[in-house]
Structure formats: structure tokens, C-alpha cells
Amino acid sequence: MSGSKSSSPGAAAESPAPGDEPLTMTVHSLPSPAAQLAHDAAATRRGRWKMLLLLLICASPVIASYFTFYVIRPEGRSNYGELIDPPRDMPAIRGVDAEGRVVELAALKDQWLFLSVADSACDARCETHLYLQRQIRESLGKDKDRVDWVWLRTGSAELAEPLREATRAAVVLHMEEADIATWLAPAPGQRLADHLYVIDPMGRWMMRFPPDADPARMRRDWTRLLRASSFWDQPGR
């Protein structure tokens, strides 16, 4: 008919079907090696700062307690025991316990230690120290479970039965005095056995009491130490 237009095959082929879109190719540029290296370096720095911050957060209670005791000194009083500055880390040495078992000294960490050194024969000073260690520890009340009574004995490996019974509540290790001397030291002109020693829960020797020390003043130092560390140190290992 003259009034109608017929569609040609060519026109039908050129018209896309409804909903179809032409296929296109998009090329994304890759980052340059220099830019990638800069990004990796920045990420590494951020990671290191986060790790440092985490370590500071974990260590802050210990740092605060030491700052309190060494610097602020509560109640405006000076300590009676001599502070060891810097504290000395516990060495990798061994002893033998009352049952004949070999014990690493490091096994005593995670508790405060009230420690004496004396020959196994235990002279009058040794007996006095053992008595004071037991009595002062008992006087600490609920905090006594945060403190271990320790006797590092030297000389003969044999221990008399009365001493064995008297120190049943203590940690008693037989050790070579030369090994102990790599860690603890007396004041000038004194012997290792003349002092009582304080070791913190990290295994660091941090205080030495004078010979013939005053029990009341030793107990006061212990009370202050335990109070200053109460928010990070708990009873038991």
C-alpha cells in the first residue's frame, strides 16, 4: 500500500534489542611501585605505633607503682631499706630444694620474695633472719599471700631436721654462693648473709635491708611496697 512503509532487513539488524547495551572495555591504571612502597611504609609505621602504645598500656601499672615508691614516696617518708638502682634481673641459675629436686631460680618469679642467704649450718644471725622473715610476712595479713619467704642456703647440702621443720613454710634452695653473688651483693664491708633482700614479682632485686635491721621499719617498707603495687600484683603465681 502506498501509505505504509515496510521495514527493510538492514534496518532491523542495525536496531539493538531492548535492554541490550554496547560492550565497552574499561582499563584501570595500576598504582606505581613508588606509591605502593610509600603506602606500605606508612602502614608499617602505624602498626609500630599501635604496638608501642599497647606495650605502654600493659606496662603502665608497673611503671606507676615504681614511680610511686621511688619518686613520690607516700606519706612523705623515706624508705628504710636501701633501694637498688637500677634493679638487678634474676639470673638463669639453679638450686636444689628440700626434696632434692633441681629448681630454676626463675620459677620463683611472679611473687614478691623476702629473701635471706646463709650457710646451711645457720648461725645466730641466720636464725634471727629466718624468724623475722616468717614473722614480718605473717604480720602482713591478707597481703602475706603475695610474698614468699625464701632462704638460699649455701655450704653443706645436708640440712638438719630441726631446721627443715622450722622452714617448712619457706622456699629453701641449696645453691652455690658464687652463683648467688652474680645477682645479690652486700653493702661495702658486709657479707651476703648480713642482709635481708627484697625481690619484686618480675624477678628483680630492688631492695636490701641493713644488718641488724629494725623489724618495725622493715614491715613499714613492705606495707608501702604492697600498697603501691596492689593494683597490678595479685596473690599467687
CSV table of C-alpha atoms in Angstrom, one decimal:
chain,number,residue,atom,x,y,z
A,1,MET,CA,0.0,0.0,0.0
A,2,SER,CA,1.2,3.5,-0.9
A,3,GLY,CA,0.6,4.9,2.6
A,4,SER,CA,2.7,2.4,4.6
A,5,LYS,CA,6.4,1.9,4.9
A,6,SER,CA,7.9,-1.6,5.1
A,7,SER,CA,11.0,-2.2,7.3
A,8,SER,CA,14.0,-3.4,5.5
A,9,PRO,CA,16.1,-6.3,6.8
A,10,GLY,CA,19.1,-4.0,7.1
A,11,ALA,CA,17.2,-1.6,9.4
A,12,ALA,CA,16.2,-4.4,11.7
A,13,ALA,CA,19.7,-5.6,12.0
A,14,GLU,CA,21.0,-2.2,13.0
A,15,SER,CA,18.5,-1.6,15.8
A,16,PRO,CA,19.7,-3.1,19.1
A,17,ALA,CA,17.2,-5.3,21.1
A,18,PRO,CA,15.6,-3.6,24.0
A,19,GLY,CA,17.7,-3.9,27.2
A,20,ASP,CA,20.9,-4.6,25.3
A,21,GLU,CA,23.9,-2.2,25.8
A,22,PRO,CA,27.0,-1.9,23.8
A,23,LEU,CA,30.0,-3.8,25.3
A,24,THR,CA,32.7,-1.4,26.5
A,25,MET,CA,36.2,-2.0,27.8
A,26,THR,CA,37.4,0.0,30.9
A,27,VAL,CA,41.1,0.0,31.7
A,28,HIS,CA,42.1,0.8,35.3
A,29,SER,CA,45.5,2.1,35.9
A,30,LEU,CA,47.8,0.1,38.3
A,31,PRO,CA,49.4,2.0,41.2
A,32,SER,CA,53.0,2.9,40.7
A,33,PRO,CA,55.7,0.9,42.6
A,34,ALA,CA,56.8,4.1,44.4
A,35,ALA,CA,53.2,4.8,45.6
A,36,GLN,CA,52.8,1.2,46.8
A,37,LEU,CA,56.0,1.3,48.7
A,38,ALA,CA,55.0,4.6,50.4
A,39,HIS,CA,51.7,3.2,51.3
A,40,ASP,CA,53.3,0.0,52.8
A,41,ALA,CA,55.8,2.1,54.8
A,42,ALA,CA,53.0,4.3,56.3
A,43,ALA,CA,51.1,1.1,57.3
A,44,THR,CA,54.2,-0.3,58.9
A,45,ARG,CA,54.7,2.9,60.9
A,46,ARG,CA,51.1,2.9,62.1
A,47,GLY,CA,51.5,-0.8,63.2
A,48,ARG,CA,54.6,0.0,65.2
A,49,TRP,CA,53.0,3.0,66.9
A,50,LYS,CA,50.0,0.8,67.8
A,51,MET,CA,52.3,-1.9,69.2
A,52,LEU,CA,54.2,0.6,71.3
A,53,LEU,CA,51.0,2.1,72.6
A,54,LEU,CA,49.8,-1.4,73.6
A,55,LEU,CA,53.1,-2.1,75.4
A,56,LEU,CA,52.9,1.2,77.3
A,57,ILE,CA,49.3,0.4,78.4
A,58,CYS,CA,50.3,-3.0,79.6
A,59,ALA,CA,53.4,-1.7,81.5
A,60,SER,CA,51.8,1.4,82.9
A,61,PRO,CA,50.7,-0.2,86.2
A,62,VAL,CA,54.2,-1.4,87.0
A,63,ILE,CA,55.7,1.9,86.0
A,64,ALA,CA,53.2,3.8,88.1
A,65,SER,CA,53.8,1.7,91.2
A,66,TYR,CA,57.6,2.1,90.9
A,67,PHE,CA,57.2,5.8,90.3
A,68,THR,CA,55.0,6.0,93.4
A,69,PHE,CA,57.6,4.2,95.6
A,70,TYR,CA,60.8,5.6,94.2
A,71,VAL,CA,59.8,9.2,93.4
A,72,ILE,CA,56.6,10.3,95.2
A,73,ARG,CA,57.2,8.2,98.3
A,74,PRO,CA,53.8,8.2,100.0
A,75,GLU,CA,53.3,9.8,103.4
A,76,GLY,CA,56.4,11.9,102.9
A,77,ARG,CA,58.7,9.3,104.4
A,78,SER,CA,61.9,7.9,103.1
A,79,ASN,CA,62.3,4.2,102.7
A,80,TYR,CA,64.3,2.3,105.3
A,81,GLY,CA,65.7,-0.4,103.1
A,82,GLU,CA,68.4,0.6,100.5
A,83,LEU,CA,66.9,0.8,97.0
A,84,ILE,CA,69.0,-0.9,94.3
A,85,ASP,CA,69.2,1.4,91.3
A,86,PRO,CA,68.9,0.0,88.7
A,87,PRO,CA,67.2,-3.2,90.0
A,88,ARG,CA,69.1,-6.4,89.1
A,89,ASP,CA,67.4,-9.0,87.0
A,90,MET,CA,67.3,-12.6,88.3
A,91,PRO,CA,70.0,-14.7,86.6
A,92,ALA,CA,69.5,-18.1,85.0
A,93,ILE,CA,70.8,-20.2,87.9
A,94,ARG,CA,69.5,-23.2,89.7
A,95,GLY,CA,69.2,-24.6,93.2
A,96,VAL,CA,68.1,-27.9,94.9
A,97,ASP,CA,65.0,-27.9,97.0
A,98,ALA,CA,64.4,-29.9,100.2
A,99,GLU,CA,63.2,-32.9,98.2
A,100,GLY,CA,66.3,-33.0,96.2
A,101,ARG,CA,64.7,-31.6,93.0
A,102,VAL,CA,66.6,-29.1,90.8
A,103,VAL,CA,64.7,-25.8,90.6
A,104,GLU,CA,65.3,-22.9,88.3
A,105,LEU,CA,65.6,-19.7,90.3
A,106,ALA,CA,63.3,-18.1,87.7
A,107,ALA,CA,60.5,-20.4,88.9
A,108,LEU,CA,60.2,-18.0,92.0
A,109,LYS,CA,59.1,-15.1,89.8
A,110,ASP,CA,55.5,-13.6,89.9
A,111,GLN,CA,55.7,-13.2,93.7
A,112,TRP,CA,57.3,-10.7,96.0
A,113,LEU,CA,60.3,-12.5,97.7
A,114,PHE,CA,61.6,-11.8,101.2
A,115,LEU,CA,65.0,-13.5,100.9
A,116,SER,CA,67.9,-14.4,103.1
A,117,VAL,CA,71.3,-16.1,102.3
A,118,ALA,CA,73.1,-18.2,104.9
A,119,ASP,CA,75.2,-21.3,105.3
A,120,SER,CA,73.2,-24.5,105.9
A,121,ALA,CA,74.6,-24.7,109.5
A,122,CYS,CA,72.6,-21.5,110.2
A,123,ASP,CA,74.3,-19.4,112.9
A,124,ALA,CA,72.6,-17.0,115.2
A,125,ARG,CA,72.2,-14.3,112.6
A,126,CYS,CA,70.7,-16.8,110.2
A,127,GLU,CA,68.2,-17.9,112.8
A,128,THR,CA,67.2,-14.3,113.5
A,129,HIS,CA,66.7,-13.6,109.8
A,130,LEU,CA,64.5,-16.7,109.3
A,131,TYR,CA,62.4,-15.8,112.3
A,132,LEU,CA,62.0,-12.2,111.1
A,133,GLN,CA,61.1,-13.3,107.6
A,134,ARG,CA,58.4,-15.5,108.9
A,135,GLN,CA,57.0,-13.0,111.5
A,136,ILE,CA,57.0,-10.0,109.2
A,137,ARG,CA,55.3,-12.0,106.4
A,138,GLU,CA,52.6,-13.2,108.8
A,139,SER,CA,52.1,-9.7,110.0
A,140,LEU,CA,51.1,-8.5,106.5
A,141,GLY,CA,47.6,-10.1,106.9
A,142,LYS,CA,45.8,-10.8,103.6
A,143,ASP,CA,48.8,-9.5,101.7
A,144,LYS,CA,51.1,-12.2,103.0
A,145,ASP,CA,50.0,-14.4,100.1
A,146,ARG,CA,51.7,-12.0,97.7
A,147,VAL,CA,55.0,-12.6,99.5
A,148,ASP,CA,57.2,-15.8,99.6
A,149,TRP,CA,59.7,-16.4,102.4
A,150,VAL,CA,62.9,-17.6,100.7
A,151,TRP,CA,66.2,-19.0,102.2
A,152,LEU,CA,69.0,-19.5,99.7
A,153,ARG,CA,71.3,-21.8,101.8
A,154,THR,CA,75.0,-22.4,100.9
A,155,GLY,CA,77.7,-24.7,102.1
A,156,SER,CA,76.8,-28.3,103.1
A,157,ALA,CA,74.0,-29.9,101.1
A,158,GLU,CA,72.7,-31.5,104.3
A,159,LEU,CA,70.1,-29.7,106.4
A,160,ALA,CA,69.5,-30.6,110.0
A,161,GLU,CA,66.0,-31.9,110.7
A,162,PRO,CA,65.1,-29.1,113.2
A,163,LEU,CA,65.8,-26.5,110.5
A,164,ARG,CA,63.9,-28.5,107.9
A,165,GLU,CA,60.9,-28.5,110.2
A,166,ALA,CA,61.3,-24.8,111.1
A,167,THR,CA,61.4,-23.7,107.5
A,168,ARG,CA,58.7,-26.0,106.1
A,169,ALA,CA,56.6,-22.9,105.2
A,170,ALA,CA,59.6,-21.3,103.3
A,171,VAL,CA,61.1,-21.8,99.9
A,172,VAL,CA,64.5,-23.3,100.7
A,173,LEU,CA,67.0,-23.8,97.9
A,174,HIS,CA,70.6,-25.1,98.2
A,175,MET,CA,72.9,-23.1,95.9
A,176,GLU,CA,76.5,-22.1,95.4
A,177,GLU,CA,77.3,-18.8,97.0
A,178,ALA,CA,79.3,-17.8,93.9
A,179,ASP,CA,76.2,-18.2,91.8
A,180,ILE,CA,74.1,-16.1,94.2
A,181,ALA,CA,76.9,-13.4,94.2
A,182,THR,CA,76.3,-12.9,90.4
A,183,TRP,CA,72.9,-11.4,91.4
A,184,LEU,CA,72.9,-10.2,95.0
A,185,ALA,CA,75.6,-8.1,96.7
A,186,PRO,CA,76.2,-7.0,100.3
A,187,ALA,CA,77.0,-3.4,101.3
A,188,PRO,CA,80.7,-2.5,101.4
A,189,GLY,CA,82.3,-4.3,104.3
A,190,GLN,CA,79.4,-6.7,104.8
A,191,ARG,CA,78.7,-10.3,103.8
A,192,LEU,CA,75.8,-11.7,101.7
A,193,ALA,CA,74.5,-13.3,104.9
A,194,ASP,CA,74.3,-9.9,106.8
A,195,HIS,CA,71.3,-8.6,104.9
A,196,LEU,CA,67.7,-9.4,104.1
A,197,TYR,CA,66.7,-8.8,100.4
A,198,VAL,CA,63.5,-7.8,98.6
A,199,ILE,CA,62.8,-9.2,95.1
A,200,ASP,CA,59.9,-7.8,93.0
A,201,PRO,CA,57.4,-10.1,91.1
A,202,MET,CA,59.4,-9.6,87.9
A,203,GLY,CA,62.4,-11.2,89.5
A,204,ARG,CA,64.4,-8.0,90.0
A,205,TRP,CA,66.4,-7.5,93.2
A,206,MET,CA,65.3,-4.0,94.2
A,207,MET,CA,66.0,-3.5,98.0
A,208,ARG,CA,68.5,-4.5,100.7
A,209,PHE,CA,67.9,-4.1,104.4
A,210,PRO,CA,70.8,-3.2,106.6
A,211,PRO,CA,72.4,-5.7,109.1
A,212,ASP,CA,70.5,-5.9,112.4
A,213,ALA,CA,67.6,-4.2,110.7
A,214,ASP,CA,64.6,-2.9,112.7
A,215,PRO,CA,61.7,-5.2,112.2
A,216,ALA,CA,59.1,-2.4,112.5
A,217,ARG,CA,60.7,-0.3,109.9
A,218,MET,CA,61.2,-3.4,107.6
A,219,ARG,CA,57.5,-4.1,107.9
A,220,ARG,CA,56.6,-0.5,107.1
A,221,ASP,CA,58.6,-0.7,103.8
A,222,TRP,CA,56.8,-4.0,103.0
A,223,THR,CA,53.4,-2.4,103.6
A,224,ARG,CA,54.2,0.5,101.4
A,225,LEU,CA,55.6,-1.7,98.6
A,226,LEU,CA,52.5,-3.9,98.6
A,227,ARG,CA,50.1,-1.0,98.7
A,228,ALA,CA,51.9,0.7,95.8
A,229,SER,CA,51.7,-2.4,93.7
A,230,SER,CA,48.2,-3.6,94.7
A,231,PHE,CA,46.5,-2.6,91.5
A,232,TRP,CA,48.7,-4.8,89.3
A,233,ASP,CA,50.1,-7.5,91.5
A,234,GLN,CA,47.8,-10.3,92.7
A,235,PRO,CA,48.3,-13.2,95.2
A,236,GLY,CA,49.8,-16.4,93.7
A,237,ARG,CA,51.7,-17.2,90.6
